[in-house]
């Protein structure tokens, strides 16, 4: 009994830091794994444009319902606020009507003075967080013009039925069954930035969307 008592006393009298290290040794592998995972951020712009199930993929930058546009900073490898006059931009309009982002592994040349960027995409559906990668089905392309430059925006829905809020299977189906959605998108993009006058140049169908993505795949 004296032996047990003495050992208990020695255990209790261990300096606090030593006991702390002894008790937390099991946490070291977990800590290392966490640090490793944090250093392994996805290279979003260079993810495959097409998934293993043969669907196009989209990377969300700005969530549906947000008034704070986000962009992906490839150098910092993180999503950051879109800047306007050096300050984070905040919409002076209604929130985003869908999840806006880009098709990975695509690159579209821009006008002189602006760097090339991935092909933009809008995913109609429930809100997705920036950095979400999801399979999509393009239903058309909305063509906009501002500052003398054309912008082709791929309009799509999630490929998974349980993620869809509308279910168009083609551009003609989208136009026939959801004309109000189409009109909302047109009016939103034409009026979202009063400092950048924008014109609607027209729409193209899902076949054009597929060809457009294929054209800009790196």
mmCIF file of C-alpha atoms in Angstrom:
data_model
loop_
_atom_site.group_PDB
_atom_site.id
_atom_site.type_symbol
_atom_site.label_atom_id
_atom_site.label_comp_id
_atom_site.label_asym_id
_atom_site.label_seq_id
_atom_site.Cartn_x
_atom_site.Cartn_y
_atom_site.Cartn_z
ATOM 1 C CA UNK A 1 0.000 0.000 0.000
ATOM 2 C CA UNK A 2 2.910 2.338 0.788
ATOM 3 C CA UNK A 3 4.325 1.713 -2.708
ATOM 4 C CA UNK A 4 1.049 2.630 -4.357
ATOM 5 C CA UNK A 5 0.642 5.670 -2.184
ATOM 6 C CA UNK A 6 4.151 6.886 -2.947
ATOM 7 C CA UNK A 7 3.649 6.463 -6.685
ATOM 8 C CA UNK A 8 0.393 8.308 -6.532
ATOM 9 C CA UNK A 9 2.152 11.104 -4.656
ATOM 10 C CA UNK A 10 4.907 11.254 -7.283
ATOM 11 C CA UNK A 11 2.357 11.369 -10.073
ATOM 12 C CA UNK A 12 0.453 14.172 -8.449
ATOM 13 C CA UNK A 13 3.646 16.126 -7.777
ATOM 14 C CA UNK A 14 4.818 16.078 -11.396
ATOM 15 C CA UNK A 15 5.324 19.607 -12.709
ATOM 16 C CA UNK A 16 2.218 20.808 -14.555
ATOM 17 C CA UNK A 17 3.910 21.307 -17.965
ATOM 18 C CA UNK A 18 5.258 17.729 -17.935
ATOM 19 C CA UNK A 19 1.837 16.289 -17.161
ATOM 20 C CA UNK A 20 0.319 18.448 -19.897
ATOM 21 C CA UNK A 21 2.753 17.178 -22.532
ATOM 22 C CA UNK A 22 2.250 13.566 -21.420
ATOM 23 C CA UNK A 23 -1.514 13.820 -21.595
ATOM 24 C CA UNK A 24 -1.505 15.456 -25.051
ATOM 25 C CA UNK A 25 1.011 13.276 -26.877
ATOM 26 C CA UNK A 26 -1.855 11.508 -28.643
ATOM 27 C CA UNK A 27 -2.896 14.815 -30.188
ATOM 28 C CA UNK A 28 0.346 15.268 -32.131
ATOM 29 C CA UNK A 29 -0.635 13.097 -35.150
ATOM 30 C CA UNK A 30 -3.997 14.891 -35.335
ATOM 31 C CA UNK A 31 -2.271 18.283 -35.227
ATOM 32 C CA UNK A 32 0.153 17.298 -37.983
ATOM 33 C CA UNK A 33 -2.707 16.001 -40.109
ATOM 34 C CA UNK A 34 -4.620 19.267 -39.609
ATOM 35 C CA UNK A 35 -1.616 21.360 -40.619
ATOM 36 C CA UNK A 36 -1.067 19.153 -43.655
ATOM 37 C CA UNK A 37 -4.686 19.531 -44.757
ATOM 38 C CA UNK A 38 -4.546 23.296 -44.345
ATOM 39 C CA UNK A 39 -1.516 23.434 -46.635
ATOM 40 C CA UNK A 40 -3.242 21.325 -49.297
ATOM 41 C CA UNK A 41 -5.713 23.869 -50.639
ATOM 42 C CA UNK A 42 -7.315 22.920 -53.957
ATOM 43 C CA UNK A 43 -5.852 24.541 -57.054
ATOM 44 C CA UNK A 44 -9.312 25.673 -58.149
ATOM 45 C CA UNK A 45 -8.462 27.194 -61.578
ATOM 46 C CA UNK A 46 -6.720 23.979 -62.633
ATOM 47 C CA UNK A 47 -9.273 21.446 -61.438
ATOM 48 C CA UNK A 48 -10.672 19.307 -64.273
ATOM 49 C CA UNK A 49 -13.274 21.070 -66.392
ATOM 50 C CA UNK A 50 -15.186 17.812 -66.661
ATOM 51 C CA UNK A 51 -15.923 15.345 -63.869
ATOM 52 C CA UNK A 52 -15.538 11.580 -63.783
ATOM 53 C CA UNK A 53 -19.250 11.308 -64.561
ATOM 54 C CA UNK A 54 -18.767 13.417 -67.723
ATOM 55 C CA UNK A 55 -20.424 16.561 -66.412
ATOM 56 C CA UNK A 56 -18.963 20.031 -66.620
ATOM 57 C CA UNK A 57 -17.775 21.397 -63.280
ATOM 58 C CA UNK A 58 -18.186 24.835 -61.724
ATOM 59 C CA UNK A 59 -16.320 26.551 -58.903
ATOM 60 C CA UNK A 60 -18.479 28.948 -56.871
ATOM 61 C CA UNK A 61 -16.958 32.348 -56.054
ATOM 62 C CA UNK A 62 -20.014 34.357 -55.003
ATOM 63 C CA UNK A 63 -22.969 32.687 -53.312
ATOM 64 C CA UNK A 64 -26.555 33.089 -54.405
ATOM 65 C CA UNK A 65 -28.218 35.730 -52.243
ATOM 66 C CA UNK A 66 -24.977 37.582 -51.525
ATOM 67 C CA UNK A 67 -24.365 41.296 -52.032
ATOM 68 C CA UNK A 68 -20.596 40.933 -51.532
ATOM 69 C CA UNK A 69 -18.925 39.687 -54.744
ATOM 70 C CA UNK A 70 -15.998 37.336 -54.222
ATOM 71 C CA UNK A 71 -13.189 36.348 -56.584
ATOM 72 C CA UNK A 72 -10.531 33.674 -56.371
ATOM 73 C CA UNK A 73 -6.999 34.990 -55.853
ATOM 74 C CA UNK A 74 -4.758 32.383 -57.503
ATOM 75 C CA UNK A 75 -1.616 33.855 -55.954
ATOM 76 C CA UNK A 76 -2.972 33.794 -52.400
ATOM 77 C CA UNK A 77 -4.977 30.634 -53.094
ATOM 78 C CA UNK A 78 -8.085 31.949 -51.393
ATOM 79 C CA UNK A 79 -11.380 33.715 -52.094
ATOM 80 C CA UNK A 80 -11.226 37.455 -51.525
ATOM 81 C CA UNK A 81 -13.630 40.390 -51.924
ATOM 82 C CA UNK A 82 -13.899 41.877 -55.395
ATOM 83 C CA UNK A 83 -12.416 45.361 -55.301
ATOM 84 C CA UNK A 84 -13.827 48.572 -56.722
ATOM 85 C CA UNK A 85 -11.747 51.747 -56.421
ATOM 86 C CA UNK A 86 -9.482 49.829 -54.056
ATOM 87 C CA UNK A 87 -12.290 48.891 -51.670
ATOM 88 C CA UNK A 88 -14.351 45.689 -51.274
ATOM 89 C CA UNK A 89 -17.326 45.992 -53.566
ATOM 90 C CA UNK A 90 -20.845 45.835 -52.176
ATOM 91 C CA UNK A 91 -23.807 45.664 -54.518
ATOM 92 C CA UNK A 92 -26.111 48.655 -54.507
ATOM 93 C CA UNK A 93 -28.791 46.392 -55.902
ATOM 94 C CA UNK A 94 -30.567 43.109 -55.251
ATOM 95 C CA UNK A 95 -28.419 40.093 -54.237
ATOM 96 C CA UNK A 96 -27.026 37.604 -56.732
ATOM 97 C CA UNK A 97 -29.822 35.534 -58.330
ATOM 98 C CA UNK A 98 -27.587 32.462 -58.530
ATOM 99 C CA UNK A 99 -24.176 31.142 -57.554
ATOM 100 C CA UNK A 100 -21.603 32.846 -59.768
ATOM 101 C CA UNK A 101 -18.150 31.433 -60.425
ATOM 102 C CA UNK A 102 -16.110 29.871 -63.196
ATOM 103 C CA UNK A 103 -15.460 26.708 -65.180
ATOM 104 C CA UNK A 104 -12.074 25.351 -64.025
ATOM 105 C CA UNK A 105 -9.283 24.661 -66.542
ATOM 106 C CA UNK A 106 -10.664 27.302 -68.933
ATOM 107 C CA UNK A 107 -9.111 30.594 -69.967
ATOM 108 C CA UNK A 108 -10.720 33.467 -71.873
ATOM 109 C CA UNK A 109 -8.629 36.243 -73.403
ATOM 110 C CA UNK A 110 -9.669 39.756 -72.417
ATOM 111 C CA UNK A 111 -9.156 43.208 -73.862
ATOM 112 C CA UNK A 112 -5.755 44.834 -73.646
ATOM 113 C CA UNK A 113 -4.851 45.788 -70.107
ATOM 114 C CA UNK A 114 -6.861 43.007 -68.487
ATOM 115 C CA UNK A 115 -5.532 39.553 -67.750
ATOM 116 C CA UNK A 116 -7.160 36.422 -69.110
ATOM 117 C CA UNK A 117 -9.661 34.758 -66.781
ATOM 118 C CA UNK A 118 -11.655 31.506 -66.550
ATOM 119 C CA UNK A 119 -15.001 31.265 -68.326
ATOM 120 C CA UNK A 120 -17.736 32.662 -66.033
ATOM 121 C CA UNK A 121 -20.725 30.561 -65.042
ATOM 122 C CA UNK A 122 -23.961 31.092 -63.126
ATOM 123 C CA UNK A 123 -25.454 28.099 -61.305
ATOM 124 C CA UNK A 124 -29.168 28.503 -60.582
ATOM 125 C CA UNK A 125 -30.147 26.804 -57.339
ATOM 126 C CA UNK A 126 -29.735 26.880 -53.579
ATOM 127 C CA UNK A 127 -26.944 28.877 -52.015
ATOM 128 C CA UNK A 128 -23.455 27.367 -52.227
ATOM 129 C CA UNK A 129 -20.429 28.579 -50.300
ATOM 130 C CA UNK A 130 -17.399 30.042 -52.105
ATOM 131 C CA UNK A 131 -15.083 27.178 -53.000
ATOM 132 C CA UNK A 132 -17.896 24.716 -53.649
ATOM 133 C CA UNK A 133 -17.158 22.542 -56.679
ATOM 134 C CA UNK A 134 -20.222 21.005 -58.279
ATOM 135 C CA UNK A 135 -21.278 19.257 -61.451
ATOM 136 C CA UNK A 136 -23.512 21.311 -63.710
ATOM 137 C CA UNK A 137 -25.708 21.101 -66.787
ATOM 138 C CA UNK A 138 -25.500 24.207 -69.019
ATOM 139 C CA UNK A 139 -28.869 25.357 -70.360
ATOM 140 C CA UNK A 140 -27.667 28.364 -72.336
ATOM 141 C CA UNK A 141 -25.327 31.317 -72.658
ATOM 142 C CA UNK A 142 -26.279 34.928 -71.981
ATOM 143 C CA UNK A 143 -24.136 37.351 -73.999
ATOM 144 C CA UNK A 144 -23.570 40.791 -72.484
ATOM 145 C CA UNK A 145 -21.596 43.799 -73.709
ATOM 146 C CA UNK A 146 -19.960 46.495 -71.602
ATOM 147 C CA UNK A 147 -17.026 48.815 -72.292
ATOM 148 C CA UNK A 148 -16.815 47.427 -75.812
ATOM 149 C CA UNK A 149 -16.192 43.871 -74.609
ATOM 150 C CA UNK A 150 -18.465 40.866 -74.923
ATOM 151 C CA UNK A 151 -19.007 38.660 -71.895
ATOM 152 C CA UNK A 152 -20.325 35.134 -72.364
ATOM 153 C CA UNK A 153 -22.006 33.887 -69.182
ATOM 154 C CA UNK A 154 -22.801 30.182 -69.065
ATOM 155 C CA UNK A 155 -26.171 29.728 -67.342
ATOM 156 C CA UNK A 156 -26.587 26.319 -65.737
ATOM 157 C CA UNK A 157 -28.306 24.174 -63.117
ATOM 158 C CA UNK A 158 -26.767 21.546 -60.807
ATOM 159 C CA UNK A 159 -26.412 18.133 -62.424
ATOM 160 C CA UNK A 160 -27.725 16.320 -59.353
ATOM 161 C CA UNK A 161 -31.556 16.311 -59.319
ATOM 162 C CA UNK A 162 -31.708 16.727 -55.527
ATOM 163 C CA UNK A 163 -29.780 20.023 -55.853
ATOM 164 C CA UNK A 164 -32.040 21.480 -58.539
ATOM 165 C CA UNK A 165 -34.713 24.096 -57.822
ATOM 166 C CA UNK A 166 -35.701 24.364 -61.497
ATOM 167 C CA UNK A 167 -35.404 21.501 -63.970
ATOM 168 C CA UNK A 168 -34.782 22.728 -67.545
ATOM 169 C CA UNK A 169 -33.187 20.145 -69.823
ATOM 170 C CA UNK A 170 -32.369 22.514 -72.706
ATOM 171 C CA UNK A 171 -32.404 26.173 -73.671
ATOM 172 C CA UNK A 172 -35.773 25.834 -75.401
ATOM 173 C CA UNK A 173 -37.205 24.126 -72.317
ATOM 174 C CA UNK A 174 -35.710 26.845 -70.098
ATOM 175 C CA UNK A 175 -37.260 29.578 -72.263
ATOM 176 C CA UNK A 176 -40.658 27.858 -72.446
ATOM 177 C CA UNK A 177 -41.045 26.812 -68.811
ATOM 178 C CA UNK A 178 -39.120 29.548 -67.007
ATOM 179 C CA UNK A 179 -39.517 32.784 -68.998
ATOM 180 C CA UNK A 180 -39.734 34.780 -65.748
ATOM 181 C CA UNK A 181 -36.385 33.404 -64.561
ATOM 182 C CA UNK A 182 -34.834 34.351 -67.877
ATOM 183 C CA UNK A 183 -36.242 37.882 -67.614
ATOM 184 C CA UNK A 184 -35.014 38.244 -64.017
ATOM 185 C CA UNK A 185 -31.486 37.290 -65.067
ATOM 186 C CA UNK A 186 -31.512 39.748 -67.945
ATOM 187 C CA UNK A 187 -32.721 42.641 -65.815
ATOM 188 C CA UNK A 188 -30.364 41.827 -62.969
ATOM 189 C CA UNK A 189 -27.222 41.781 -65.109
ATOM 190 C CA UNK A 190 -28.269 44.870 -67.053
ATOM 191 C CA UNK A 191 -28.834 46.915 -63.895
ATOM 192 C CA UNK A 192 -26.549 45.527 -61.183
ATOM 193 C CA UNK A 193 -23.780 48.079 -61.786
ATOM 194 C CA UNK A 194 -25.015 51.567 -62.723
ATOM 195 C CA UNK A 195 -21.411 52.710 -63.261
ATOM 196 C CA UNK A 196 -20.915 50.112 -65.973
ATOM 197 C CA UNK A 197 -23.633 50.360 -68.646
ATOM 198 C CA UNK A 198 -24.387 46.908 -70.022
ATOM 199 C CA UNK A 199 -26.321 45.714 -73.055
ATOM 200 C CA UNK A 200 -27.906 42.338 -73.721
ATOM 201 C CA UNK A 201 -26.619 40.968 -77.009
ATOM 202 C CA UNK A 202 -28.688 37.798 -76.959
ATOM 203 C CA UNK A 203 -28.836 34.189 -75.838
ATOM 204 C CA UNK A 204 -27.409 30.962 -77.233
ATOM 205 C CA UNK A 205 -28.494 27.393 -76.555
ATOM 206 C CA UNK A 206 -26.945 24.529 -74.608
ATOM 207 C CA UNK A 207 -25.045 23.213 -77.645
ATOM 208 C CA UNK A 208 -23.342 26.592 -78.001
ATOM 209 C CA UNK A 209 -22.520 26.465 -74.269
ATOM 210 C CA UNK A 210 -20.809 23.084 -74.655
ATOM 211 C CA UNK A 211 -18.820 24.323 -77.649
ATOM 212 C CA UNK A 212 -17.856 27.518 -75.818
ATOM 213 C CA UNK A 213 -16.503 25.609 -72.833
ATOM 214 C CA UNK A 214 -14.614 23.170 -75.049
ATOM 215 C CA UNK A 215 -13.105 26.097 -76.978
ATOM 216 C CA UNK A 216 -11.679 27.661 -73.825
ATOM 217 C CA UNK A 217 -10.440 24.527 -72.055
ATOM 218 C CA UNK A 218 -6.706 24.877 -71.544
#
